[in-house]
Amino acid sequence: MRNLRVAFGQTNPVVGDFNHNLRQIQDAIEIAHGNADLIVFGELALCGYPLGDLSYRRDIIDGSESALQTLIQFSKSYDALTIVVGHASHALGKPVATQESFAIAHNSASVIEAGELIGTYHKQLLPNFDVFDDWRNFVPGSEELFFSVNGVKCALAICQDIWTEDDQRSKALAASGVELLVVPNGSPFGKGKHETRLTAARKFQRGFGIAYANLSGGQDELVFDGSGFLLHPDGTLAFQAGITEGVQLSTTESVEHTETERLWEALVVGLRDYLAKTGQRKVILGLSGGIDSALSAAIACEAIGPENVYGVALPSRYSSEHSIADAKALAENLGLNYSLIEIDQAHKAFEHLVELGDVAGENIQARIRAVILMGISNTDGQLLLSTGNKSEIAVGYSTMYGDSAGGFAPIKDLYKTEVWALATWLNKSKGKELIPQNSISKPPSAELRPDQLDNDSLPEYEVLDRVIEALVEKSLTIDEVAATGINRELVVQIDDLIRKAEWKRAQGVIGTKVSAVAFGSGRRVPLTTRFEKL
Amino acid sequence: MRNLRVAFGQTNPVVGDFNHNLRQIQDAIEIAHGNADLIVFGELALCGYPLGDLSYRRDIIDGSESALQTLIQFSKSYDALTIVVGHASHALGKPVATQESFAIAHNSASVIEAGELIGTYHKQLLPNFDVFDDWRNFVPGSEELFFSVNGVKCALAICQDIWTEDDQRSKALAASGVELLVVPNGSPFGKGKHETRLTAARKFQRGFGIAYANLSGGQDELVFDGSGFLLHPDGTLAFQAGITEGVQLSTTESVEHTETERLWEALVVGLRDYLAKTGQRKVILGLSGGIDSALSAAIACEAIGPENVYGVALPSRYSSEHSIADAKALAENLGLNYSLIEIDQAHKAFEHLVELGDVAGENIQARIRAVILMGISNTDGQLLLSTGNKSEIAVGYSTMYGDSAGGFAPIKDLYKTEVWALATWLNKSKGKELIPQNSISKPPSAELRPDQLDNDSLPEYEVLDRVIEALVEKSLTIDEVAATGINRELVVQIDDLIRKAEWKRAQGVIGTKVSAVAFGSGRRVPLTTRFEKL
């Protein structure tokens, strides 16, 4: 590696917006030129990632290839810099006999230098788990690409290529005399993920350094959290980039973040980029006085400024005084736009039109709120936020077309216990009570009937969250979960609730993924199941 | 093949309900015993298919393996019958170096004879396109299993195994002297699919016969339509089973269906089985007087009987007289439970609570209807049907949490032009006007403002449907679609509408898949995209 200066181009692409993506890359090259010998961009930085089944469309692949040509021309004026950039490219055949997919393209990265294409590498290991559909969408490559930067022998790998138990390839790279492995990534944020990446990269090293570059920004439910790094051949850290978008140079100081800072930033960026990339500027949400809507509002205010956040308190006949007071306090603390609409008139109109049973009577309040919020949204153009958390989404503790309605759900992948912890952290880290202490400390309630508490129908969240995590994120069996010291009947009951809510989640709103298995595109289970005898 | 008598066990399994699935298999064996030498069941008939990520759970795989053991014991009393049954089994390793998945199990089929396990075969080609996630969920096998039935040499393949361009394996099977290839399938219904299956099977033949067995029944958005068949070594049809559930014997007469009968039956079975397998008996839907709700109601009446179907006319201030008359005529023709609720009182209540712009004023009517229908559903226990068709779902011509709300959408994969055609066919085939002729012939309207017509905002459905099919089902580019003789600007506009409605479909209700690419789990595209320059 011998003092190679590496720039990490943590761009934030939009899927299919080649001009936008190219401009970001060109801006990064301008900054890096003269300050680095090599600039590395993330996986598919030119076309955006993940493409999903858009990878079947020839115009997307054509667009990606012509953006690459433009970049090659552009690089003429920056001849002291080697550029590594991710893009899609047409595949000529299916080199793997076992691949049964419609894929027509490679997930590629090209090396460019002074107006010339040095070579193109195609990703070899295509992940097919969690949110990743690479094996479905791309044709794997099989060849190495070697290139040299200032006399340092480099090779390329893309993301999953280095996350393997198999050491055949890493040994071969070492045997070929590779000094630096350059790795563009499309690696989404997850709790503890940064450490996992370092561990995976170090495990793949065989006496060569690694330049690990990642994308930045939100794309639907995923947030790419940058955090590129440069490893010395012995695995020690030469440079650690931060999570922020833009160019980061290995000649500058490394950046450190705590795990909670990373989590908070991911939630903020996830919402901000979803809005920005879909051309929206404002959000609206119902403020119940509870902790979920409070934390969601705080994330929104951080993401787009409180002047673009509209909070509406929508008390029903069962809402308590403290709910309205807490909602109002939150709005004042955050400085967001606050209003109050009593829903009882609509409630009465429906009661007049249709006879409602107990559950229906509860649900209708949540649905009236959704009708009002969507009415304002359709009139004034704010995106409606759904404020459900992972615990209630798991067990179906929500009203369809009521509180589940919205265009984005900022905390849908946070367990209730994590919601409390993050709210507490936020107040502490901002040095003031943004989220009213009462919203944090009062017992949670949906307030859809008199004196209702979540714990009337659900176990304590500390237990519930542990069981959900075991069943959903670790795919443990009921016996295995019970063996961790939890009453077996309770586990059966929670498993049952999770399965019965599958149809609700199938219609669920997207939100930022922060866990190993989020409710979203990375978890694919049938709606119709019966496990009577398990 | 020499007059081997083959039984096709077209069972209708429920995912994870091993007892239920086993019982069906045992019943089929009782019937086949004495009347057949070989009975073949569908892919994963013991555990249900598709399993999705439930394939990661050890208790599902354990349950599948112990159900197999029970079946082996059971087979002792039926010793003149060879049984081929699909099931999941634990995999010991990952034989394919390129597989990057969490899979722990094989997609297997076992051969059983008189209380003995003759052998187990593991599916080799794992499809990874459309709704299929086999490569994600299973570990591929690599070995042949040969067995003999009454002196006829047989081998096994599972579904995708025979849908391949590669003729290496089929040649090897022929070289081994295989006379009959036994193929359990989990092949969902699709328009024209039956012919495609015959063609694929014939293409794979190399002088051996094929016994093609399929599952039966609905599983979420899929309908398995039986239609097993037996091919002579020369490709001629020895026996063709029908689409109905249960055992079909190759010694009986072949069954024929028209394409429209197959389509109708798939729509009926899809809804019927979703209800049955999730423990529901009744449905409710709004009757607008239009063709979509009329056809949906007709499907529901056929599926579960008109006495279990509740139709509610929900006129707003903009509803025309003919709408109510047509809704009422439909209800009388079908004999379903009919009621009428005027929504204006709720409409006024909301207008009093919140100021509504034009679009909001339209949407709120659809949302009020959903609140009322869900209120009845939550009170009386009917499942709400959403009656949207593929054309409007494609371009987002629907109200979120309004007409898009429901637990199942029977015609979501039918284009508007297909809805008309099927309604016309239905009246003709039943020999009476079930669907009022006026609902078929009047110009479609959402009736959310005075004199509104679909064609005010959308192109003629004949053109729209062609463009959607080209973009969505064939992944054609805009230029390619324009080259088929459609105005390029119109194609761009429709492409844009399709992309902008992605967030709505991501929250869409499931419904029976009948096309090559349905809006559902088989189509995976980002919500956030920009294609400014394509």
Coordinates of N, CA and C in Angstrom, one line a residue, chain A residues 14-17 19-20 50-54 56-60 98 100-102 125-130 133 135-136 160 163 219-220 274 277-278 342 345-346 349-350 352-357 360 363-364 367-368 371-372 374-376 378-379 401 405-406 475-478 480 495 503 506-510 522-524 526-534, chain B residues 14-17 19-20 50-54 56-60 98 100-102 125-130 133 135-136 160 163 219-220 274 277-278 342 345-346 349-350 352-357 360 363-364 367-368 371-372 374-376 378-379 401 405-406 475-478 480 495 503 506-510 522-524 526-534:
Chain A
V14 N -29.6 8.1 -6.7 CA -31.0 7.8 -6.8 C -31.1 6.8 -7.9
V15 N -31.9 5.7 -7.7 CA -32.0 4.7 -8.7 C -32.6 5.2 -10.0
G16 N -31.8 5.1 -11.1 CA -32.3 5.5 -12.4 C -32.0 6.9 -12.8
D17 N -31.5 7.7 -11.8 CA -31.2 9.1 -12.1 C -29.7 9.2 -12.5
N19 N -27.9 11.2 -14.4 CA -27.3 12.5 -14.4 C -27.0 13.0 -12.9
H20 N -27.9 12.8 -12.1 CA -27.8 13.1 -10.7 C -26.6 12.3 -10.1
P50 N -30.4 -0.9 -4.2 CA -30.6 -2.0 -5.1 C -31.6 -1.6 -6.3
L51 N -31.3 -2.2 -7.4 CA -32.2 -1.9 -8.6 C -33.4 -2.8 -8.6
G52 N -33.4 -3.9 -7.9 CA -34.5 -4.8 -8.0 C -34.7 -5.3 -9.4
D53 N -35.9 -5.6 -9.7 CA -36.2 -6.1 -11.1 C -36.1 -5.1 -12.2
L54 N -35.8 -3.8 -11.8 CA -35.4 -2.9 -12.9 C -34.1 -3.3 -13.6
Y56 N -33.8 -5.9 -15.1 CA -34.3 -6.6 -16.3 C -34.5 -5.7 -17.5
R57 N -34.5 -4.4 -17.2 CA -34.8 -3.4 -18.2 C -33.6 -3.0 -18.9
R58 N -33.6 -3.1 -20.2 CA -32.4 -2.8 -21.0 C -32.0 -1.3 -20.9
D59 N -33.1 -0.5 -20.8 CA -32.7 1.0 -20.8 C -32.0 1.4 -19.5
I60 N -32.2 0.7 -18.4 CA -31.5 0.9 -17.2 C -30.0 0.5 -17.3
T98 N -26.3 -23.4 -12.7 CA -27.4 -23.5 -11.7 C -28.3 -22.3 -11.6
E100 N -31.1 -20.0 -12.2 CA -32.4 -19.9 -12.9 C -33.1 -18.6 -12.6
S101 N -32.7 -17.6 -13.3 CA -33.2 -16.3 -13.1 C -33.4 -15.6 -14.5
F102 N -34.0 -14.3 -14.4 CA -34.2 -13.6 -15.6 C -33.1 -12.5 -15.8
L125 N -19.9 -13.2 -5.9 CA -20.8 -13.8 -5.0 C -22.1 -12.9 -4.8
L126 N -23.2 -13.5 -5.2 CA -24.4 -12.7 -5.3 C -25.3 -13.0 -4.1
P127 N -25.5 -12.1 -3.2 CA -26.3 -12.5 -2.0 C -27.7 -12.7 -2.3
N128 N -28.3 -13.6 -1.5 CA -29.7 -14.0 -1.8 C -30.3 -14.3 -0.4
F129 N -30.3 -13.3 0.4 CA -30.9 -13.4 1.8 C -31.3 -12.0 2.2
D130 N -32.0 -12.0 3.3 CA -32.5 -10.7 3.8 C -33.1 -9.8 2.6
D133 N -31.4 -9.4 -3.4 CA -31.9 -10.3 -4.4 C -30.9 -10.3 -5.6
W135 N -28.7 -12.5 -6.7 CA -28.7 -13.7 -7.5 C -29.9 -13.7 -8.5
R136 N -31.0 -13.1 -8.1 CA -32.2 -13.0 -8.9 C -31.9 -12.0 -10.0
Q160 N -20.4 -8.6 -1.1 CA -20.6 -10.0 -0.7 C -19.3 -10.8 -1.0
W163 N -17.5 -11.5 2.0 CA -18.2 -12.0 3.1 C -18.3 -13.5 2.9
Q219 N -32.4 4.7 0.7 CA -33.1 4.2 -0.5 C -34.2 3.3 -0.1
D220 N -35.4 3.8 -0.1 CA -36.6 3.1 0.4 C -36.3 2.7 1.9
Y274 N -35.9 9.6 1.8 CA -37.1 9.1 1.2 C -37.9 10.3 0.7
K277 N -35.9 12.2 -2.2 CA -35.8 11.5 -3.5 C -37.1 11.3 -4.2
T278 N -38.2 11.4 -3.4 CA -39.5 11.3 -4.0 C -40.2 12.7 -4.2
E342 N -60.8 17.6 17.2 CA -61.6 16.6 18.0 C -62.3 15.7 17.0
Q345 N -67.2 14.2 16.4 CA -68.3 14.5 15.5 C -68.4 13.4 14.4
A346 N -67.2 13.1 13.9 CA -67.1 12.0 12.8 C -67.5 10.7 13.5
A349 N -71.1 10.3 13.7 CA -71.7 10.2 12.3 C -71.6 8.7 11.9
F350 N -70.5 8.1 12.2 CA -70.4 6.6 11.8 C -71.2 5.8 12.7
H352 N -74.0 6.5 13.8 CA -75.3 6.6 13.3 C -75.5 5.8 12.1
L353 N -74.5 5.6 11.3 CA -74.6 4.9 10.0 C -74.5 3.4 10.2
V354 N -73.7 3.0 11.2 CA -73.4 1.5 11.2 C -73.3 1.1 12.7
E355 N -73.7 -0.1 13.0 CA -73.6 -0.6 14.4 C -72.3 -1.2 14.6
L356 N -71.6 -0.8 15.6 CA -70.2 -1.2 15.8 C -70.0 -2.1 17.1
G357 N -69.3 -3.2 16.9 CA -69.0 -4.0 18.1 C -67.8 -3.4 18.8
A360 N -64.5 -3.0 16.7 CA -64.8 -2.1 15.7 C -64.9 -0.7 16.2
N363 N -61.3 0.4 16.7 CA -60.6 0.7 15.4 C -61.1 1.9 14.7
I364 N -62.4 2.2 14.8 CA -63.0 3.3 14.0 C -62.3 4.6 14.4
R367 N -59.2 4.9 12.5 CA -59.5 5.1 11.1 C -60.0 6.5 10.8
I368 N -60.8 7.1 11.7 CA -61.2 8.5 11.5 C -60.0 9.4 11.5
V371 N -58.4 9.2 8.2 CA -59.1 9.9 7.1 C -58.8 11.4 7.2
I372 N -58.8 11.9 8.4 CA -58.5 13.3 8.6 C -57.1 13.7 8.1
M374 N -55.1 12.0 6.1 CA -54.9 11.8 4.7 C -55.6 12.9 3.9
G375 N -56.7 13.4 4.5 CA -57.4 14.5 3.9 C -56.6 15.7 3.9
I376 N -55.9 16.0 5.0 CA -55.0 17.2 5.0 C -53.8 16.9 4.1
N378 N -53.6 15.0 1.4 CA -54.0 15.2 0.0 C -54.3 16.6 -0.4
T379 N -54.7 17.5 0.6 CA -55.0 18.9 0.3 C -53.7 19.7 0.3
Y401 N -55.5 0.6 8.2 CA -56.1 1.9 7.6 C -56.4 2.9 8.6
A405 N -51.7 3.6 8.7 CA -51.7 4.3 7.4 C -50.5 5.3 7.3
G406 N -50.0 5.5 6.1 CA -48.9 6.5 6.0 C -48.0 6.1 4.8
S475 N -35.0 -16.7 13.8 CA -35.7 -17.9 13.3 C -35.6 -19.1 14.3
L476 N -35.6 -18.8 15.6 CA -35.6 -19.8 16.6 C -37.0 -20.5 16.6
T477 N -36.9 -21.8 17.1 CA -38.2 -22.5 17.2 C -38.8 -22.1 18.6
I478 N -40.0 -22.5 18.8 CA -40.7 -22.2 20.0 C -40.0 -22.9 21.2
E480 N -36.8 -23.6 21.4 CA -35.5 -23.0 21.6 C -35.7 -21.7 22.4
D495 N -46.0 -16.3 19.1 CA -45.8 -16.8 17.8 C -47.1 -16.8 17.0
W503 N -50.9 -10.8 7.4 CA -51.6 -10.1 6.4 C -51.6 -8.5 6.6
A506 N -48.2 -7.4 5.4 CA -48.1 -7.5 3.9 C -48.6 -6.2 3.3
Q507 N -49.4 -5.5 4.0 CA -49.9 -4.2 3.5 C -49.2 -3.0 4.3
G508 N -48.1 -3.3 4.9 CA -47.4 -2.4 5.8 C -46.7 -1.3 5.0
V509 N -46.5 -0.1 5.6 CA -45.8 1.0 5.1 C -44.3 0.7 5.3
I510 N -43.5 1.3 4.3 CA -42.1 1.1 4.5 C -41.5 2.0 5.6
G522 N -37.0 -7.8 3.3 CA -36.0 -8.8 3.7 C -36.6 -10.0 4.4
R523 N -37.9 -10.0 4.7 CA -38.5 -11.1 5.4 C -39.7 -11.6 4.6
R524 N -39.7 -12.8 4.1 CA -40.6 -13.3 3.2 C -41.3 -14.5 3.7
P526 N -45.2 -16.8 4.2 CA -46.5 -16.8 3.7 C -47.5 -16.1 4.6
L527 N -48.6 -15.6 4.1 CA -49.7 -15.1 4.9 C -50.5 -16.2 5.5
T528 N -50.7 -17.2 4.7 CA -51.5 -18.4 5.1 C -50.6 -19.5 5.6
T529 N -50.7 -19.7 6.9 CA -50.0 -20.8 7.5 C -50.8 -21.4 8.7
R530 N -50.5 -22.7 9.0 CA -51.0 -23.2 10.3 C -50.0 -24.1 10.9
F531 N -49.7 -23.9 12.2 CA -48.7 -24.7 12.8 C -49.3 -25.4 14.0
E532 N -50.4 -26.0 13.8 CA -51.1 -26.6 15.0 C -50.3 -27.4 15.9
K533 N -49.4 -28.2 15.4 CA -48.8 -29.2 16.2 C -47.3 -28.9 16.5
L534 N -46.9 -27.7 16.3 CA -45.5 -27.5 16.6 C -45.2 -27.1 18.0
Chain B
V14 N -51.8 -27.0 3.4 CA -51.7 -25.7 4.1 C -50.3 -25.7 4.7
V15 N -49.6 -24.6 4.4 CA -48.2 -24.4 4.9 C -48.1 -24.7 6.4
G16 N -47.4 -25.6 6.8 CA -47.1 -25.9 8.2 C -48.1 -26.8 8.9
D17 N -49.2 -27.1 8.2 CA -50.2 -28.0 8.9 C -50.0 -29.4 8.4
N19 N -50.5 -32.3 9.8 CA -51.6 -33.3 10.0 C -52.6 -33.2 8.9
H20 N -53.0 -32.0 8.6 CA -53.9 -31.8 7.5 C -53.3 -32.3 6.2
P50 N -45.4 -22.2 -1.4 CA -44.0 -22.0 -1.0 C -43.9 -21.8 0.5
L51 N -42.8 -22.2 1.1 CA -42.6 -22.0 2.5 C -42.1 -20.6 2.8
G52 N -41.4 -20.0 1.8 CA -40.7 -18.7 2.1 C -39.7 -18.9 3.1
D53 N -39.4 -17.9 3.9 CA -38.3 -17.9 4.9 C -38.7 -18.8 6.1
L54 N -39.9 -19.4 6.1 CA -40.2 -20.4 7.1 C -39.2 -21.6 6.9
Y56 N -36.3 -21.5 7.0 CA -35.1 -21.3 7.9 C -35.4 -21.9 9.3
R57 N -36.7 -22.2 9.6 CA -37.0 -22.7 10.9 C -36.9 -24.2 11.0
R58 N -36.1 -24.6 12.0 CA -35.8 -26.0 12.1 C -37.1 -26.8 12.5
D59 N -38.1 -26.2 13.2 CA -39.3 -27.0 13.5 C -40.1 -27.3 12.3
I60 N -40.1 -26.4 11.3 CA -40.8 -26.7 10.0 C -40.1 -27.9 9.3
T98 N -21.3 -21.0 -4.9 CA -21.8 -19.6 -5.2 C -23.0 -19.3 -4.4
E100 N -25.1 -17.9 -1.7 CA -25.0 -17.0 -0.5 C -26.4 -16.8 0.0
S101 N -26.9 -17.8 0.8 CA -28.2 -17.7 1.4 C -28.2 -18.3 2.8
F102 N -29.3 -18.2 3.5 CA -29.4 -18.7 4.8 C -30.1 -20.1 4.8
L125 N -32.3 -27.6 -9.7 CA -32.4 -26.3 -10.2 C -33.5 -25.5 -9.4
L126 N -32.9 -24.5 -8.7 CA -33.8 -23.7 -7.8 C -34.2 -22.4 -8.4
P127 N -35.4 -22.2 -8.8 CA -35.8 -21.0 -9.5 C -35.7 -19.7 -8.6
N128 N -35.3 -18.7 -9.2 CA -35.1 -17.4 -8.6 C -35.6 -16.3 -9.4
F129 N -36.9 -16.3 -9.8 CA -37.5 -15.3 -10.6 C -38.9 -15.3 -10.2
D130 N -39.7 -14.3 -10.6 CA -41.1 -14.1 -10.4 C -41.3 -14.3 -8.9
D133 N -38.5 -18.1 -4.8 CA -37.3 -17.8 -4.0 C -36.6 -19.1 -3.6
W135 N -33.9 -20.5 -4.5 CA -32.5 -20.5 -4.4 C -32.1 -19.8 -3.0
R136 N -33.0 -18.9 -2.6 CA -32.9 -18.2 -1.3 C -33.2 -19.2 -0.2
Q160 N -38.8 -27.1 -11.6 CA -37.8 -26.3 -12.4 C -36.7 -27.2 -13.0
W163 N -37.3 -27.5 -16.5 CA -37.5 -26.2 -17.3 C -36.1 -25.7 -17.6
Q219 N -52.8 -20.7 -2.3 CA -51.9 -20.4 -1.2 C -51.5 -18.9 -1.4
D220 N -52.1 -18.1 -0.6 CA -51.9 -16.6 -0.7 C -52.3 -16.2 -2.2
Y274 N -58.1 -19.0 0.2 CA -57.6 -18.0 1.2 C -58.5 -17.9 2.4
K277 N -58.4 -21.4 4.4 CA -57.1 -21.7 5.1 C -56.8 -20.7 6.2
T278 N -57.5 -19.5 6.1 CA -57.3 -18.6 7.2 C -58.5 -18.6 8.2
E342 N -76.1 5.3 2.9 CA -75.7 6.6 2.3 C -74.6 7.2 3.2
Q345 N -73.7 11.8 5.5 CA -73.6 12.3 6.8 C -72.2 12.3 7.3
A346 N -71.5 11.2 7.1 CA -70.1 11.2 7.5 C -69.2 12.1 6.6
A349 N -69.6 15.5 8.1 CA -68.9 15.6 9.4 C -67.4 15.9 9.1
F350 N -66.8 15.2 8.2 CA -65.4 15.4 7.9 C -65.2 16.8 7.3
H352 N -66.8 19.3 8.0 CA -66.8 20.3 9.1 C -65.5 20.3 9.9
L353 N -64.9 19.1 9.9 CA -63.6 19.0 10.7 C -62.4 19.5 10.0
V354 N -62.4 19.4 8.7 CA -61.2 19.7 8.0 C -61.5 20.2 6.6
E355 N -60.6 21.2 6.1 CA -60.9 21.7 4.8 C -60.2 20.8 3.7
L356 N -61.0 20.5 2.7 CA -60.5 19.5 1.7 C -60.4 20.1 0.4
G357 N -59.2 19.9 -0.3 CA -59.0 20.2 -1.7 C -59.7 19.3 -2.6
A360 N -58.6 15.6 -2.4 CA -58.9 15.1 -1.1 C -60.4 14.9 -0.9
N363 N -61.1 11.6 -2.7 CA -60.6 10.4 -1.9 C -61.4 10.2 -0.6
I364 N -61.9 11.2 0.0 CA -62.5 11.0 1.3 C -63.8 10.2 1.2
R367 N -62.6 6.7 1.3 CA -62.1 6.3 2.6 C -63.3 6.1 3.6
I368 N -64.3 7.0 3.5 CA -65.5 6.8 4.3 C -66.1 5.4 4.1
V371 N -64.1 2.9 5.9 CA -64.3 2.9 7.3 C -65.6 2.1 7.7
I372 N -66.6 2.4 6.9 CA -67.9 1.7 7.1 C -67.7 0.2 6.9
M374 N -65.0 -1.7 6.9 CA -64.2 -2.3 7.9 C -64.9 -2.3 9.3
G375 N -65.7 -1.3 9.5 CA -66.5 -1.3 10.8 C -67.4 -2.5 10.8
I376 N -68.1 -2.8 9.7 CA -69.0 -4.0 9.7 C -68.1 -5.3 9.7
N378 N -65.2 -5.7 11.1 CA -64.7 -5.9 12.5 C -65.8 -6.4 13.4
T379 N -67.0 -6.0 13.1 CA -68.1 -6.3 14.0 C -68.7 -7.7 13.7
Y401 N -56.3 3.4 1.4 CA -57.1 3.3 2.6 C -58.6 3.5 2.3
A405 N -58.5 -0.8 0.2 CA -58.5 -1.5 1.5 C -59.2 -2.9 1.3
G406 N -58.7 -3.8 2.1 CA -59.3 -5.1 2.1 C -58.3 -6.2 2.4
S475 N -41.1 -6.2 -19.4 CA -39.9 -5.4 -19.1 C -39.4 -4.7 -20.3
L476 N -40.2 -4.3 -21.2 CA -39.8 -3.6 -22.4 C -39.4 -2.1 -22.0
T477 N -38.5 -1.5 -22.8 CA -38.2 -0.1 -22.6 C -39.2 0.7 -23.3
I478 N -39.2 2.0 -23.0 CA -40.2 2.9 -23.5 C -40.1 3.0 -25.1
E480 N -39.0 0.6 -27.0 CA -39.5 -0.7 -27.5 C -41.1 -0.7 -27.6
D495 N -45.6 5.1 -18.1 CA -44.5 4.6 -17.3 C -44.3 5.4 -16.0
W503 N -45.4 3.1 -4.4 CA -45.6 3.1 -3.0 C -47.0 2.6 -2.6
A506 N -46.9 -1.1 -2.9 CA -46.1 -1.7 -1.8 C -47.0 -2.0 -0.6
Q507 N -48.1 -1.3 -0.5 CA -49.1 -1.5 0.6 C -50.3 -2.2 0.1
G508 N -50.2 -2.8 -1.1 CA -51.4 -3.4 -1.7 C -51.8 -4.7 -1.1
V509 N -53.1 -5.0 -1.2 CA -53.7 -6.2 -0.7 C -53.4 -7.4 -1.7
I510 N -53.2 -8.6 -1.2 CA -52.9 -9.7 -2.0 C -54.2 -10.1 -2.8
G522 N -43.9 -11.4 -6.8 CA -43.1 -11.8 -7.9 C -42.5 -10.6 -8.7
R523 N -42.9 -9.4 -8.3 CA -42.4 -8.2 -8.9 C -41.8 -7.3 -7.9
R524 N -40.5 -7.1 -8.0 CA -39.7 -6.4 -6.9 C -39.0 -5.2 -7.4
P526 N -37.8 -0.9 -6.8 CA -37.7 0.1 -5.7 C -38.9 1.1 -5.8
L527 N -39.3 1.6 -4.6 CA -40.3 2.7 -4.6 C -39.7 4.0 -5.1
T528 N -38.5 4.2 -4.7 CA -37.8 5.5 -5.0 C -37.0 5.3 -6.3
T529 N -37.4 5.9 -7.4 CA -36.7 5.9 -8.6 C -36.9 7.2 -9.3
R530 N -35.9 7.5 -10.2 CA -36.1 8.6 -11.1 C -35.5 8.2 -12.5
F531 N -36.2 8.4 -13.5 CA -35.7 8.0 -14.9 C -35.8 9.2 -15.8
E532 N -35.3 10.4 -15.3 CA -35.5 11.6 -16.1 C -35.1 11.5 -17.5
K533 N -34.0 10.8 -17.8 CA -33.5 11.0 -19.1 C -33.6 9.7 -20.0
L534 N -34.5 8.8 -19.6 CA -34.6 7.6 -20.4 C -35.6 7.8 -21.5

